[in-house]
């Protein structure tokens, strides 16, 4: 196996990886990720003890123990471009030898459990504000998968093609089903949904402040999209800005990933949750207790 050049696997002077600023020792098997750097202490405040705190840019990391289990919590900032950095660097930390710069052989590869605890907007009126939703399929409107050879199932390709047709896009969005095992473990009792990942919060999510949209009926196109499969009717339940990137990179790198969403806005009713903080805090507790 060839050594990966210094310009590709970039290490800081202390041997840590370029953006996350972490050493292989900082990584536990289970990682909780959040978008907002200020959400990291909201998670680690429940730890029995915190052994390490590191930050660089929007990537804030606390490593510690929760009820005796070692956990790493990391913030990612917003958008799938950051998830490209997060997943590639987390994988490098466990599956590339930083001394030889070689990827570990297949039989030594480590599978991480990665749990996203994020906020999201509901697309359908029957998804209550403050509820918790676990993502089954993620559909990516972002461009990240234009650059990777993601393999999708027949159903995933058809859903992506259906969304492309409904939104009159000149590219096919990608669609990925997440880890069934992790969804069942982490998402027990939650609503199960299909999450649309958008490359922005305003126009790409149909929000109009001072700029008009190219497609004025974007939100109703999202809401009314349906795909009939052998498993039943597929609809888009919610949207945010990272989940599809997580699910696609997780599949390609061989890590188990689940996205847990606190629903803080409902675009069918036009409301924003008055209990958004409580919804996030209770989602953090579920993630910690089930991690
Ligand atoms: C937008 O407000 C942000 O909130 C959602 C979106 O995906 C986007 O990152 O997630 P987080 O609350 O985890 O950041
Ligand atoms: N995060 C999003 O990306 N969209 C919302 O509507 C709420 C949270």
mmCIF file of C-alpha atoms and ligand atoms in Angstrom:
data_model
loop_
_atom_site.group_PDB
_atom_site.id
_atom_site.type_symbol
_atom_site.label_atom_id
_atom_site.label_comp_id
_atom_site.label_asym_id
_atom_site.label_seq_id
_atom_site.Cartn_x
_atom_site.Cartn_y
_atom_site.Cartn_z
ATOM 1 C CA UNK A 1 0.000 0.000 0.000
ATOM 2 C CA UNK A 2 1.429 3.393 -0.983
ATOM 3 C CA UNK A 3 2.199 6.086 1.578
ATOM 4 C CA UNK A 4 -0.296 8.977 1.364
ATOM 5 C CA UNK A 5 1.561 12.233 0.523
ATOM 6 C CA UNK A 6 1.887 15.090 3.028
ATOM 7 C CA UNK A 7 -0.352 17.315 0.875
ATOM 8 C CA UNK A 8 -3.240 14.822 1.118
ATOM 9 C CA UNK A 9 -3.042 13.543 4.675
ATOM 10 C CA UNK A 10 -2.060 16.801 6.369
ATOM 11 C CA UNK A 11 -0.779 16.510 9.928
ATOM 12 C CA UNK A 12 -0.073 19.389 12.312
ATOM 13 C CA UNK A 13 3.312 19.692 14.060
ATOM 14 C CA UNK A 14 2.035 17.758 17.080
ATOM 15 C CA UNK A 15 0.928 14.896 14.807
ATOM 16 C CA UNK A 16 -2.768 15.791 14.977
ATOM 17 C CA UNK A 17 -4.967 15.818 11.885
ATOM 18 C CA UNK A 18 -5.241 19.124 10.018
ATOM 19 C CA UNK A 19 -8.736 20.520 10.769
ATOM 20 C CA UNK A 20 -10.054 18.457 13.670
ATOM 21 C CA UNK A 21 -6.719 18.945 15.501
ATOM 22 C CA UNK A 22 -7.114 15.483 17.049
ATOM 23 C CA UNK A 23 -4.758 12.556 17.646
ATOM 24 C CA UNK A 24 -5.875 8.934 17.182
ATOM 25 C CA UNK A 25 -6.080 8.599 21.015
ATOM 26 C CA UNK A 26 -8.863 11.187 21.138
ATOM 27 C CA UNK A 27 -11.297 9.008 19.229
ATOM 28 C CA UNK A 28 -13.737 6.693 21.010
ATOM 29 C CA UNK A 29 -15.675 3.984 19.138
ATOM 30 C CA UNK A 30 -18.832 6.060 19.539
ATOM 31 C CA UNK A 31 -18.867 9.718 18.542
ATOM 32 C CA UNK A 32 -21.672 12.216 19.107
ATOM 33 C CA UNK A 33 -21.656 15.100 16.635
ATOM 34 C CA UNK A 34 -23.507 18.419 16.844
ATOM 35 C CA UNK A 35 -23.614 21.410 14.497
ATOM 36 C CA UNK A 36 -23.308 24.220 17.027
ATOM 37 C CA UNK A 37 -19.967 24.451 18.917
ATOM 38 C CA UNK A 38 -21.946 25.724 21.952
ATOM 39 C CA UNK A 39 -23.849 22.443 22.010
ATOM 40 C CA UNK A 40 -20.655 20.502 22.841
ATOM 41 C CA UNK A 41 -20.595 21.540 26.534
ATOM 42 C CA UNK A 42 -24.349 20.867 26.692
ATOM 43 C CA UNK A 43 -23.430 17.247 25.964
ATOM 44 C CA UNK A 44 -20.211 16.983 27.998
ATOM 45 C CA UNK A 45 -21.756 18.628 31.083
ATOM 46 C CA UNK A 46 -23.366 15.227 31.650
ATOM 47 C CA UNK A 47 -20.021 13.359 31.479
ATOM 48 C CA UNK A 48 -18.656 11.750 34.684
ATOM 49 C CA UNK A 49 -15.334 13.347 33.715
ATOM 50 C CA UNK A 50 -13.843 15.205 30.751
ATOM 51 C CA UNK A 51 -10.314 14.087 29.836
ATOM 52 C CA UNK A 52 -9.611 16.356 26.836
ATOM 53 C CA UNK A 53 -10.951 19.600 25.338
ATOM 54 C CA UNK A 54 -9.604 20.717 21.941
ATOM 55 C CA UNK A 55 -10.808 23.202 19.384
ATOM 56 C CA UNK A 56 -9.887 24.511 15.950
ATOM 57 C CA UNK A 57 -12.219 26.615 13.804
ATOM 58 C CA UNK A 58 -15.782 25.276 14.245
ATOM 59 C CA UNK A 59 -14.545 21.850 15.366
ATOM 60 C CA UNK A 60 -14.804 21.773 19.177
ATOM 61 C CA UNK A 61 -14.106 18.375 20.742
ATOM 62 C CA UNK A 62 -14.596 17.087 24.286
ATOM 63 C CA UNK A 63 -13.542 13.539 25.183
ATOM 64 C CA UNK A 64 -14.749 11.956 28.399
ATOM 65 C CA UNK A 65 -16.808 9.254 30.110
ATOM 66 C CA UNK A 66 -20.578 9.026 30.394
ATOM 67 C CA UNK A 67 -21.754 6.377 32.878
ATOM 68 C CA UNK A 68 -18.362 4.709 32.438
ATOM 69 C CA UNK A 69 -18.455 4.671 28.614
ATOM 70 C CA UNK A 70 -15.801 6.664 26.764
ATOM 71 C CA UNK A 71 -17.374 9.147 24.353
ATOM 72 C CA UNK A 72 -16.113 11.843 22.001
ATOM 73 C CA UNK A 73 -18.393 14.797 21.200
ATOM 74 C CA UNK A 74 -17.469 17.051 18.258
ATOM 75 C CA UNK A 75 -19.096 20.108 16.679
ATOM 76 C CA UNK A 76 -19.098 20.361 12.909
ATOM 77 C CA UNK A 77 -20.504 23.782 12.032
ATOM 78 C CA UNK A 78 -23.037 23.837 9.207
ATOM 79 C CA UNK A 79 -23.178 22.167 5.796
ATOM 80 C CA UNK A 80 -22.050 19.001 4.041
ATOM 81 C CA UNK A 81 -18.711 20.593 3.074
ATOM 82 C CA UNK A 82 -17.794 20.377 6.757
ATOM 83 C CA UNK A 83 -19.085 16.802 6.905
ATOM 84 C CA UNK A 84 -16.620 15.923 4.122
ATOM 85 C CA UNK A 85 -13.819 17.120 6.422
ATOM 86 C CA UNK A 86 -15.308 15.503 9.520
ATOM 87 C CA UNK A 87 -15.846 12.006 8.087
ATOM 88 C CA UNK A 88 -12.581 11.857 6.145
ATOM 89 C CA UNK A 89 -10.521 13.032 9.111
ATOM 90 C CA UNK A 90 -12.325 10.801 11.656
ATOM 91 C CA UNK A 91 -11.770 7.841 9.355
ATOM 92 C CA UNK A 92 -8.108 8.744 8.879
ATOM 93 C CA UNK A 93 -7.657 8.898 12.665
ATOM 94 C CA UNK A 94 -8.713 5.260 13.040
ATOM 95 C CA UNK A 95 -7.954 3.673 9.659
ATOM 96 C CA UNK A 96 -4.681 5.262 8.526
ATOM 97 C CA UNK A 97 -1.359 4.749 10.286
ATOM 98 C CA UNK A 98 -0.006 8.289 10.790
ATOM 99 C CA UNK A 99 3.612 7.027 10.961
ATOM 100 C CA UNK A 100 3.686 4.959 7.749
ATOM 101 C CA UNK A 101 0.882 7.067 6.153
ATOM 102 C CA UNK A 102 -0.686 3.850 4.882
ATOM 103 C CA UNK A 103 -4.335 2.805 5.129
ATOM 104 C CA UNK A 104 -4.880 -0.165 7.422
ATOM 105 C CA UNK A 105 -5.541 -3.506 5.677
ATOM 106 C CA UNK A 106 -9.217 -4.405 5.240
ATOM 107 C CA UNK A 107 -9.228 -6.961 8.076
ATOM 108 C CA UNK A 108 -7.968 -4.300 10.543
ATOM 109 C CA UNK A 109 -10.436 -1.558 9.557
ATOM 110 C CA UNK A 110 -12.317 0.062 12.428
ATOM 111 C CA UNK A 111 -16.024 0.885 12.181
ATOM 112 C CA UNK A 112 -17.079 3.968 14.133
ATOM 113 C CA UNK A 113 -20.591 4.646 15.459
ATOM 114 C CA UNK A 114 -21.410 8.252 14.641
ATOM 115 C CA UNK A 115 -24.543 9.857 16.090
ATOM 116 C CA UNK A 116 -25.628 13.276 14.781
ATOM 117 C CA UNK A 117 -27.710 15.294 17.256
ATOM 118 C CA UNK A 118 -29.046 18.227 15.243
ATOM 119 C CA UNK A 119 -31.967 20.562 14.656
ATOM 120 C CA UNK A 120 -34.266 20.393 11.660
ATOM 121 C CA UNK A 121 -37.364 21.895 10.065
ATOM 122 C CA UNK A 122 -40.480 19.778 9.442
ATOM 123 C CA UNK A 123 -42.009 19.753 5.978
ATOM 124 C CA UNK A 124 -45.275 18.051 6.922
ATOM 125 C CA UNK A 125 -48.004 19.440 9.208
ATOM 126 C CA UNK A 126 -48.282 16.164 11.177
ATOM 127 C CA UNK A 127 -44.707 16.402 12.534
ATOM 128 C CA UNK A 128 -45.006 18.307 15.813
ATOM 129 C CA UNK A 129 -42.704 21.070 16.932
ATOM 130 C CA UNK A 130 -40.352 19.815 19.639
ATOM 131 C CA UNK A 131 -40.602 16.202 18.454
ATOM 132 C CA UNK A 132 -37.644 13.909 17.764
ATOM 133 C CA UNK A 133 -37.201 12.319 14.349
ATOM 134 C CA UNK A 134 -34.656 9.704 13.285
ATOM 135 C CA UNK A 135 -33.660 9.725 9.617
ATOM 136 C CA UNK A 136 -34.181 6.551 7.587
ATOM 137 C CA UNK A 137 -33.331 7.875 4.093
ATOM 138 C CA UNK A 138 -31.449 11.076 3.410
ATOM 139 C CA UNK A 139 -31.763 12.887 0.080
ATOM 140 C CA UNK A 140 -28.899 15.268 -0.761
ATOM 141 C CA UNK A 141 -29.527 18.382 -2.836
ATOM 142 C CA UNK A 142 -25.916 19.415 -2.210
ATOM 143 C CA UNK A 143 -23.061 18.738 -4.650
ATOM 144 C CA UNK A 144 -20.816 16.577 -2.419
ATOM 145 C CA UNK A 145 -21.605 13.296 -4.200
ATOM 146 C CA UNK A 146 -20.667 14.765 -7.594
ATOM 147 C CA UNK A 147 -17.107 13.951 -6.433
ATOM 148 C CA UNK A 148 -17.400 10.407 -5.020
ATOM 149 C CA UNK A 149 -18.470 7.085 -6.571
ATOM 150 C CA UNK A 150 -21.400 6.481 -4.203
ATOM 151 C CA UNK A 151 -23.208 3.233 -4.951
ATOM 152 C CA UNK A 152 -26.974 3.597 -4.506
ATOM 153 C CA UNK A 153 -29.698 0.931 -4.506
ATOM 154 C CA UNK A 154 -32.414 0.893 -7.171
ATOM 155 C CA UNK A 155 -34.884 2.519 -4.772
ATOM 156 C CA UNK A 156 -32.392 5.233 -3.827
ATOM 157 C CA UNK A 157 -31.703 6.059 -7.498
ATOM 158 C CA UNK A 158 -35.438 6.196 -8.244
ATOM 159 C CA UNK A 159 -36.179 8.480 -5.293
ATOM 160 C CA UNK A 160 -33.339 10.797 -6.366
ATOM 161 C CA UNK A 161 -34.618 10.820 -9.949
ATOM 162 C CA UNK A 162 -38.151 11.561 -8.717
ATOM 163 C CA UNK A 163 -36.937 14.539 -6.678
ATOM 164 C CA UNK A 164 -34.927 15.741 -9.685
ATOM 165 C CA UNK A 165 -38.029 15.624 -11.874
ATOM 166 C CA UNK A 166 -40.288 17.302 -9.304
ATOM 167 C CA UNK A 167 -37.840 20.149 -8.710
ATOM 168 C CA UNK A 168 -36.758 20.404 -12.370
ATOM 169 C CA UNK A 169 -33.093 20.134 -11.368
ATOM 170 C CA UNK A 170 -30.305 19.570 -13.894
ATOM 171 C CA UNK A 171 -28.636 16.997 -11.608
ATOM 172 C CA UNK A 172 -29.946 13.929 -9.770
ATOM 173 C CA UNK A 173 -29.922 14.341 -5.976
ATOM 174 C CA UNK A 174 -28.358 11.390 -4.157
ATOM 175 C CA UNK A 175 -30.316 9.250 -1.734
ATOM 176 C CA UNK A 176 -28.910 7.021 1.019
ATOM 177 C CA UNK A 177 -30.551 4.795 3.637
ATOM 178 C CA UNK A 178 -28.701 4.950 6.954
ATOM 179 C CA UNK A 179 -27.737 2.124 9.326
ATOM 180 C CA UNK A 180 -30.885 0.154 10.284
ATOM 181 C CA UNK A 181 -29.255 -1.127 13.476
ATOM 182 C CA UNK A 182 -28.248 2.295 14.745
ATOM 183 C CA UNK A 183 -31.629 3.768 13.777
ATOM 184 C CA UNK A 184 -33.401 1.117 15.845
ATOM 185 C CA UNK A 185 -31.028 1.513 18.807
ATOM 186 C CA UNK A 186 -30.805 5.302 18.905
ATOM 187 C CA UNK A 187 -34.175 6.241 17.465
ATOM 188 C CA UNK A 188 -36.462 3.959 19.523
ATOM 189 C CA UNK A 189 -39.807 5.703 20.059
ATOM 190 C CA UNK A 190 -38.965 8.575 17.707
ATOM 191 C CA UNK A 191 -40.742 9.490 14.478
ATOM 192 C CA UNK A 192 -38.988 7.846 11.529
ATOM 193 C CA UNK A 193 -38.570 10.049 8.476
ATOM 194 C CA UNK A 194 -36.805 10.876 5.245
ATOM 195 C CA UNK A 195 -34.598 13.916 5.499
ATOM 196 C CA UNK A 196 -33.803 16.347 2.707
ATOM 197 C CA UNK A 197 -30.336 17.870 3.029
ATOM 198 C CA UNK A 198 -30.147 21.353 1.514
ATOM 199 C CA UNK A 199 -27.073 23.372 0.526
ATOM 200 C CA UNK A 200 -28.311 26.446 2.434
ATOM 201 C CA UNK A 201 -30.870 27.614 5.011
ATOM 202 C CA UNK A 202 -32.730 30.313 3.054
ATOM 203 C CA UNK A 203 -33.271 29.878 -0.717
ATOM 204 C CA UNK A 204 -32.509 26.128 -0.762
ATOM 205 C CA UNK A 205 -35.082 25.675 2.020
ATOM 206 C CA UNK A 206 -37.628 27.937 0.307
ATOM 207 C CA UNK A 207 -37.263 30.851 2.776
ATOM 208 C CA UNK A 208 -37.922 34.289 1.350
ATOM 209 C CA UNK A 209 -36.637 37.357 3.172
ATOM 210 C CA UNK A 210 -35.620 39.893 0.480
ATOM 211 C CA UNK A 211 -34.674 37.516 -2.341
ATOM 212 C CA UNK A 212 -37.230 35.779 -4.518
ATOM 213 C CA UNK A 213 -36.777 32.116 -5.387
ATOM 214 C CA UNK A 214 -36.278 30.707 -8.856
ATOM 215 C CA UNK A 215 -39.078 28.277 -8.048
ATOM 216 C CA UNK A 216 -41.722 29.988 -5.922
ATOM 217 C CA UNK A 217 -43.484 26.693 -5.123
ATOM 218 C CA UNK A 218 -40.303 24.970 -3.825
ATOM 219 C CA UNK A 219 -41.706 24.137 -0.381
ATOM 220 C CA UNK A 220 -44.899 22.632 -1.762
ATOM 221 C CA UNK A 221 -42.813 20.584 -4.219
ATOM 222 C CA UNK A 222 -40.863 19.193 -1.229
ATOM 223 C CA UNK A 223 -44.083 18.614 0.720
ATOM 224 C CA UNK A 224 -46.017 16.954 -2.083
ATOM 225 C CA UNK A 225 -43.225 14.680 -3.331
ATOM 226 C CA UNK A 226 -44.269 11.009 -3.122
ATOM 227 C CA UNK A 227 -42.650 7.793 -4.318
ATOM 228 C CA UNK A 228 -44.481 4.460 -4.225
ATOM 229 C CA UNK A 229 -42.175 1.539 -3.449
ATOM 230 C CA UNK A 230 -42.694 -2.061 -2.341
ATOM 231 C CA UNK A 231 -42.074 -0.803 1.223
ATOM 232 C CA UNK A 232 -44.905 1.721 0.933
ATOM 233 C CA UNK A 233 -45.212 5.427 0.303
ATOM 234 C CA UNK A 234 -42.061 7.508 0.541
ATOM 235 C CA UNK A 235 -42.376 11.201 1.481
ATOM 236 C CA UNK A 236 -39.926 13.841 2.624
ATOM 237 C CA UNK A 237 -40.542 14.666 6.276
ATOM 238 C CA UNK A 238 -37.949 17.274 7.236
ATOM 239 C CA UNK A 239 -34.917 19.187 6.068
ATOM 240 C CA UNK A 240 -31.592 20.364 7.379
ATOM 241 C CA UNK A 241 -28.054 20.767 6.036
ATOM 242 C CA UNK A 242 -25.828 17.735 6.823
ATOM 243 C CA UNK A 243 -27.525 14.316 7.058
ATOM 244 C CA UNK A 244 -27.131 13.149 3.429
ATOM 245 C CA UNK A 245 -23.397 13.884 3.550
ATOM 246 C CA UNK A 246 -23.080 11.811 6.747
ATOM 247 C CA UNK A 247 -25.034 8.861 5.357
ATOM 248 C CA UNK A 248 -23.219 8.800 2.004
ATOM 249 C CA UNK A 249 -19.687 9.134 3.420
ATOM 250 C CA UNK A 250 -20.548 6.711 6.237
ATOM 251 C CA UNK A 251 -21.577 4.083 3.674
ATOM 252 C CA UNK A 252 -18.461 4.567 1.532
ATOM 253 C CA UNK A 253 -16.009 4.604 4.462
ATOM 254 C CA UNK A 254 -17.740 1.762 6.321
ATOM 255 C CA UNK A 255 -18.957 3.619 9.435
ATOM 256 C CA UNK A 256 -22.398 3.319 11.064
ATOM 257 C CA UNK A 257 -24.129 6.672 11.130
ATOM 258 C CA UNK A 258 -27.474 7.878 12.418
ATOM 259 C CA UNK A 259 -29.038 11.337 12.308
ATOM 260 C CA UNK A 260 -31.317 12.385 15.186
ATOM 261 C CA UNK A 261 -33.291 15.565 14.621
ATOM 262 C CA UNK A 262 -35.005 17.909 17.074
ATOM 263 C CA UNK A 263 -37.815 19.531 15.090
ATOM 264 C CA UNK A 264 -37.606 23.265 15.760
ATOM 265 C CA UNK A 265 -39.611 24.718 12.834
ATOM 266 C CA UNK A 266 -42.634 23.572 10.869
ATOM 267 C CA UNK A 267 -42.854 24.920 7.339
ATOM 268 C CA UNK A 268 -46.386 23.656 6.782
ATOM 269 C CA UNK A 269 -47.766 25.627 9.729
ATOM 270 C CA UNK A 270 -45.222 28.480 9.637
ATOM 271 C CA UNK A 271 -44.299 28.061 13.317
ATOM 272 C CA UNK A 272 -40.997 28.018 15.184
ATOM 273 C CA UNK A 273 -40.783 26.006 18.418
ATOM 274 C CA UNK A 274 -40.953 27.860 21.716
ATOM 275 C CA UNK A 275 -39.484 24.704 23.270
ATOM 276 C CA UNK A 276 -36.511 24.322 20.902
ATOM 277 C CA UNK A 277 -33.911 24.276 23.714
ATOM 278 C CA UNK A 278 -35.827 21.608 25.656
ATOM 279 C CA UNK A 279 -36.203 19.533 22.484
ATOM 280 C CA UNK A 280 -32.434 19.660 21.889
ATOM 281 C CA UNK A 281 -31.586 18.943 25.530
ATOM 282 C CA UNK A 282 -33.897 15.933 25.717
ATOM 283 C CA UNK A 283 -32.485 14.638 22.415
ATOM 284 C CA UNK A 284 -28.967 14.931 23.870
ATOM 285 C CA UNK A 285 -30.054 12.818 26.878
ATOM 286 C CA UNK A 286 -31.527 10.128 24.590
ATOM 287 C CA UNK A 287 -28.315 10.071 22.538
ATOM 288 C CA UNK A 288 -26.141 9.795 25.649
ATOM 289 C CA UNK A 289 -28.223 7.050 27.287
ATOM 290 C CA UNK A 290 -28.442 4.985 24.077
ATOM 291 C CA UNK A 291 -24.944 5.637 22.684
HETATM 292 C C1 LIG B 1 -29.150 25.622 10.524
HETATM 293 O O1 LIG B 1 -29.729 26.419 11.496
HETATM 294 C C2 LIG B 1 -28.346 24.485 11.130
HETATM 295 O O2 LIG B 1 -29.190 23.711 11.998
HETATM 296 C C3 LIG B 1 -29.259 22.352 11.574
HETATM 297 C C4 LIG B 1 -28.890 22.438 10.101
HETATM 298 O O3 LIG B 1 -28.517 21.195 9.590
HETATM 299 C C5 LIG B 1 -27.842 23.513 10.062
HETATM 300 O O4 LIG B 1 -26.569 23.033 10.425
HETATM 301 O O5 LIG B 1 -28.424 21.468 12.287
HETATM 302 P P1 LIG B 1 -27.582 21.794 13.613
HETATM 303 O O6 LIG B 1 -28.537 22.314 14.638
HETATM 304 O O7 LIG B 1 -26.977 20.506 14.042
HETATM 305 O O8 LIG B 1 -26.510 22.787 13.238
HETATM 306 N N1 LIG B 2 -32.287 23.620 10.562
HETATM 307 C C1 LIG B 2 -32.526 23.763 9.238
HETATM 308 O O1 LIG B 2 -31.633 23.548 8.419
HETATM 309 N N2 LIG B 2 -33.750 24.165 8.848
HETATM 310 C C2 LIG B 2 -34.733 24.452 9.714
HETATM 311 O O2 LIG B 2 -35.829 24.845 9.278
HETATM 312 C C3 LIG B 2 -34.483 24.304 11.090
HETATM 313 C C4 LIG B 2 -33.232 23.881 11.490
#
